[in-house]
Coordinates of C-alpha atoms and ligand atoms in Angstrom, one line a residue:
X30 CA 4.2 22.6 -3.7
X31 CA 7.3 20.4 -1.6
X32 CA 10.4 21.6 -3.9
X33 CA 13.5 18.8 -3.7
X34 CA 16.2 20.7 -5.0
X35 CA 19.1 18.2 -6.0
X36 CA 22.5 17.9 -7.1
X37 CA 22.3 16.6 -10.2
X38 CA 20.4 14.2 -13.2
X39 CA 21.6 11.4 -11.7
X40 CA 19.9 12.4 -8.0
X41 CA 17.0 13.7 -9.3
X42 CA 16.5 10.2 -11.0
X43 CA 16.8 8.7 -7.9
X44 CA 14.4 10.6 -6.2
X45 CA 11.9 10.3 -8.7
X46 CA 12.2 6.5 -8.9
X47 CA 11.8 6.3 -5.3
X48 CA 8.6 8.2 -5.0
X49 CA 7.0 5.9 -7.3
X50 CA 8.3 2.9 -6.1
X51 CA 6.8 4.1 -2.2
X52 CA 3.1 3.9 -3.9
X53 CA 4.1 0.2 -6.0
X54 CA 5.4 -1.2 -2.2
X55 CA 2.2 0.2 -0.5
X56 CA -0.5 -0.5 -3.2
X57 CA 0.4 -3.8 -5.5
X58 CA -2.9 -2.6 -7.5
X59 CA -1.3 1.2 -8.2
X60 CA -2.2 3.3 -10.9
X61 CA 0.4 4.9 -12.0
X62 CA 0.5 8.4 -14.3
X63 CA 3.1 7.9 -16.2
X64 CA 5.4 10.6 -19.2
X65 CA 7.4 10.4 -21.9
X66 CA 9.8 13.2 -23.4
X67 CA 13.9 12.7 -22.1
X68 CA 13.3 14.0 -18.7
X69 CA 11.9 10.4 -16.9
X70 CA 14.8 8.2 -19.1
X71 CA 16.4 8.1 -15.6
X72 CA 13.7 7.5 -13.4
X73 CA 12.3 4.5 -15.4
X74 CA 16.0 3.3 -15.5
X75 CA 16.1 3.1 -11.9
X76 CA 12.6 1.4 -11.5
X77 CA 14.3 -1.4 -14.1
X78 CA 17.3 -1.8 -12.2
X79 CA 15.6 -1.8 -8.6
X80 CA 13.1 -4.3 -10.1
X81 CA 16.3 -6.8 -11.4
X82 CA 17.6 -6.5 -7.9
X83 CA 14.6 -7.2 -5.2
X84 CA 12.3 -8.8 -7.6
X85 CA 9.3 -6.0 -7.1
X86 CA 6.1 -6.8 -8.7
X87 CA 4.6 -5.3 -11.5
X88 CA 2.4 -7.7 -12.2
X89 CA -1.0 -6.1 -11.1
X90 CA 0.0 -2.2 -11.5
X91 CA -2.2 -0.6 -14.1
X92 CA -0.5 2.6 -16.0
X93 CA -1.8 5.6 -18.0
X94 CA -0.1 7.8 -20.2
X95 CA -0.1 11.5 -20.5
X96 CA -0.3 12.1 -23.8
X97 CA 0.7 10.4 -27.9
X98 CA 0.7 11.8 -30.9
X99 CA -2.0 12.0 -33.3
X100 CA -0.9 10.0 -36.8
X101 CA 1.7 7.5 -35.2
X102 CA 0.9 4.0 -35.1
X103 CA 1.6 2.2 -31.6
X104 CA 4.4 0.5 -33.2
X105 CA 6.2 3.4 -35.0
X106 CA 9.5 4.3 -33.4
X107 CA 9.0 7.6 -32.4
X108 CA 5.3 7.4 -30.9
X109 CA 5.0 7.4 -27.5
X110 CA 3.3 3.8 -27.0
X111 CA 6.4 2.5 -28.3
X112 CA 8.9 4.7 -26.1
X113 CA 7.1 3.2 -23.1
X114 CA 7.6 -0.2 -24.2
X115 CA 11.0 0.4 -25.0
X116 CA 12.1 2.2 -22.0
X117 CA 10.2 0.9 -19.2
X118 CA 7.4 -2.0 -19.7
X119 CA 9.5 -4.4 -21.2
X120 CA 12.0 -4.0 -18.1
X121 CA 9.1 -4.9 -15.8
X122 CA 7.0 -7.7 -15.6
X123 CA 4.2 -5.3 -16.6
X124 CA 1.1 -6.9 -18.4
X125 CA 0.6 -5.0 -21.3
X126 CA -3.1 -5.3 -20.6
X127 CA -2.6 -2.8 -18.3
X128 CA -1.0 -0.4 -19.8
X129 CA -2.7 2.5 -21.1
X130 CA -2.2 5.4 -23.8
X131 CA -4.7 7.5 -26.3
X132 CA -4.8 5.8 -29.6
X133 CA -3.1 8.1 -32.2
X134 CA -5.0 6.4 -35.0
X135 CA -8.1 7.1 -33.6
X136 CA -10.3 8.1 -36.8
X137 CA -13.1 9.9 -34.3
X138 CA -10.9 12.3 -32.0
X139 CA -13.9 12.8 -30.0
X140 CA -14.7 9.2 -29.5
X141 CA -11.2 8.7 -28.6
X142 CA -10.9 11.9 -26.0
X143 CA -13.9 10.1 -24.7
X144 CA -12.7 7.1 -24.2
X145 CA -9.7 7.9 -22.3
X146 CA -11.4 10.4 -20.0
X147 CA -13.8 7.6 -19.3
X148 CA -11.0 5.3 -18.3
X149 CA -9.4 8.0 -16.3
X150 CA -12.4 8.0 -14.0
X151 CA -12.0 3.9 -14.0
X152 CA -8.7 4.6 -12.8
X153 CA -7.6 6.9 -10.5
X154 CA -4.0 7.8 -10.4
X155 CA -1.9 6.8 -7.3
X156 CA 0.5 8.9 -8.7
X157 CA 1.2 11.1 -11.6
X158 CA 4.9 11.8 -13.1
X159 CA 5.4 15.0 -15.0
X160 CA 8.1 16.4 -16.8
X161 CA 8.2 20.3 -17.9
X162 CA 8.1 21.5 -21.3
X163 CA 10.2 24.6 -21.5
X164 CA 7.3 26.9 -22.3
X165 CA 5.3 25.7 -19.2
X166 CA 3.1 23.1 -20.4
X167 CA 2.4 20.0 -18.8
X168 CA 1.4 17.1 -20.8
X169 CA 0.9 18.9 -24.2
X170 CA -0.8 21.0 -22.5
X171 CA 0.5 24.3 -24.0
X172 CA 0.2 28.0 -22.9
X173 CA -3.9 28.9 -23.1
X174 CA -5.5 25.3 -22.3
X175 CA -8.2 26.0 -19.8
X176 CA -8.1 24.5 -16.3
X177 CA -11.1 22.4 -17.3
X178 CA -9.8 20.7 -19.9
X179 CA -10.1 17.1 -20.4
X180 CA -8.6 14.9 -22.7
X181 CA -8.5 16.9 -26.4
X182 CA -6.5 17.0 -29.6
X183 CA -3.8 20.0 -29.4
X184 CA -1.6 21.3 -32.0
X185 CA 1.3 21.3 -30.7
X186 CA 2.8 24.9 -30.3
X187 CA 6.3 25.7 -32.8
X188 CA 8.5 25.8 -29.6
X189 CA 7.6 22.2 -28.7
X190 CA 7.8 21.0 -32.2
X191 CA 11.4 22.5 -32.1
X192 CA 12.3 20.9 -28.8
X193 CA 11.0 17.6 -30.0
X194 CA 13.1 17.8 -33.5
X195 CA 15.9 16.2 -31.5
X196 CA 14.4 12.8 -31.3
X197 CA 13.2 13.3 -35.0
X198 CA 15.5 12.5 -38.2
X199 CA 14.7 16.2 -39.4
X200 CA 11.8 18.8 -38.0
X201 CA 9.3 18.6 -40.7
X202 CA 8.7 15.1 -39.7
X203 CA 7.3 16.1 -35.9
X204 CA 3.9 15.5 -35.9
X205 CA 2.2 19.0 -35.2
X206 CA -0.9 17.4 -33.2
X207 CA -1.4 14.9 -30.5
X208 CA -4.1 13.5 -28.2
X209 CA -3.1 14.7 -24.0
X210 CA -5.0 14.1 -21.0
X211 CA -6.2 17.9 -20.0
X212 CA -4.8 19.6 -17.1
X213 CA -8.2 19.3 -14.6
X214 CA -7.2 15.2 -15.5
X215 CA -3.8 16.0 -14.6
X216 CA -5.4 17.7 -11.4
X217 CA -7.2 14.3 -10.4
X218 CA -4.5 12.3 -9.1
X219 CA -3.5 12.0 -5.9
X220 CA 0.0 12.5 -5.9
X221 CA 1.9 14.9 -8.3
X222 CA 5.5 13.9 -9.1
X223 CA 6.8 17.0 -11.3
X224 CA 11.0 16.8 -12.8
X225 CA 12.6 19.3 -14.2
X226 CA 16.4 19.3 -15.1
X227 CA 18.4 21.5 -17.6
X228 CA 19.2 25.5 -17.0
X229 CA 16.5 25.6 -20.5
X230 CA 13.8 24.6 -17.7
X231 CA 15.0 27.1 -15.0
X232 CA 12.8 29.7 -16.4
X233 CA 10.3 27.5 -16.7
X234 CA 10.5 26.3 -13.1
X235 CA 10.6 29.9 -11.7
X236 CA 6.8 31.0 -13.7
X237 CA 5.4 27.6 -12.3
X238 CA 6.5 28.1 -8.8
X239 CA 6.6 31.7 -7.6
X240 CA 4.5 32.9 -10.6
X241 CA 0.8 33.4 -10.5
X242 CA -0.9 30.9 -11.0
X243 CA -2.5 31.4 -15.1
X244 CA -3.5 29.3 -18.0
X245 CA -0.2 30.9 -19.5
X246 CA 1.9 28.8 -17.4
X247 CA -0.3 25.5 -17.5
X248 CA 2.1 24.0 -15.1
X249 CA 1.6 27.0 -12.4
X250 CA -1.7 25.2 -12.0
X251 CA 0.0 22.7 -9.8
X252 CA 0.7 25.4 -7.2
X253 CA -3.4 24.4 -6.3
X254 CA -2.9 20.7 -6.1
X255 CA -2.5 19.5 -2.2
X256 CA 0.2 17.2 -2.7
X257 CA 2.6 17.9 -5.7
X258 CA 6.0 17.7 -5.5
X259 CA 8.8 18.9 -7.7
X260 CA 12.1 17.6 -8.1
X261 CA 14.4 19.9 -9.9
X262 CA 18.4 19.9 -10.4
X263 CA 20.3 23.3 -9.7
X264 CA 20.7 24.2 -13.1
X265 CA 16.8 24.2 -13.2
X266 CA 16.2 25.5 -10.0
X267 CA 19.1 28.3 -10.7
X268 CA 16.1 31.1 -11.3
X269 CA 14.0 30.4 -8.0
Ligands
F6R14 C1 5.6 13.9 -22.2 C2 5.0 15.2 -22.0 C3 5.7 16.5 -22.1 C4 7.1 16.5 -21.6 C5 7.8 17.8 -21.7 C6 9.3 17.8 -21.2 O1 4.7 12.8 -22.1 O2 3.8 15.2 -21.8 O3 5.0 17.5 -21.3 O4 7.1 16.0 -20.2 O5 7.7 18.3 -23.0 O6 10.0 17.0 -22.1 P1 11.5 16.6 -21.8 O7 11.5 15.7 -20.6 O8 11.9 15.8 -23.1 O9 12.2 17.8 -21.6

């Protein structure tokens, strides 16, 4: 794993936004993994502004999310279809056609989980973005998912229910399961952007990197993948 060690939020953003904006400038036809969760805010803010200045084209790069949660509609405020629309699609000149996430409607959770790994193969990632959930998971992937996993329907563990409860108007309305690409998925693309950023990730950062490498620290997993990179701020890197 390449580990960019930065000064602060405000770096790391620009880092981030710069890695994916390499694979847009070589490949107009990109797929891009793309995440939700605070941690990319800045990186998509970046790709918004760089867009409004030199014009880049979005207009044939396809997208697929990590991970939505099961019971929101795409048009309630706090899914994760709607956070991507909010925050970055409507910034680009994206078509929406091309933008892809689980449906967390979906009556048959097998026939959705099905669906989506199916358009995962139809779409291998350029690139992936992460963030880092302070227990280790990736995606919503959390402590225990096997390597092997493709796309499934998690309940989400309390600690990640408690860190979400911030975006939330109070805790008991967090959903408690969600739909998320599975950590071999994760595994598939070709290029692994990982951010982490906050001393409540440094621990976090430290199992993933110089830990072994177990299905109790799904992100440790990435220590495997040929060409993942993290990009952390010193408060997160402060334990390595
Ligand atoms: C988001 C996701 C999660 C978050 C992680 C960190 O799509 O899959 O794994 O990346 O929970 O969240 P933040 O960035 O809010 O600390």
């Amino acid at each position: 794993m390449k580990i960019v060690i930065v000064e602060d939020y405000k770096e790391l953003s620009a880092k981030g936004a710069r890695l994916i904006l390499d694979t847009v400038k070589q490949n107009a036809y990109a797929v891009l993994g793309l995440a939700t969760g605070t941690t990319p805010l800045g990186v998509y803010a970046n790709l918004i502004a760089e867009r409004e200045k030199n014009g880049t084209s979005y207009a044939h790069i396809r997208t697929v999310n990590l991970d939505e949660y099961k019971g929101l509609p795409a048009d309630h405020e706090q899914s994760y279809a709607y956070f991507m629309r909010k925050n970055l699609f409507d910034g680009l000149n994206i078509d929406h056609e091309n933008t892809n996430i689980e449906n967390g409607m979906a009556a048959d959770e097998a026939k959705e989980c099905a669906r989506y790994d199916t358009l995962l193969q139809q779409l291998p990632r350029d690139v992936q973005l992460l963030g880092l959930g302070s227990n280790g998971h990736i995606a919503f992937n959390e402590p225990g998912t096997p390597f092997g996993s493709g796309t499934h329907v998690v309940e989400l563990a309390e600690s990640t229910v408690k860190d979400n409860a911030r975006l939330f108007a109070d805790i008991s309305e967090v959903p408690r399961k969600a739909f998320t690409m599975g950590i071999r998925d994760i595994m598939q693309a070709k290029k692994i952007v990982i951010l982490a950023s906050g001393a409540n990730k440094a621990e976090a950062v430290r199992k993933m990197v110089r830990g072994a490498v177990t299905e109790q620290v799904p992100a440790s997993v990435l220590q495997l993948h040929p060409d993942c990179t993290l990009i952390a701020d010193k408060s997160a890197a402060s334990m390595l």
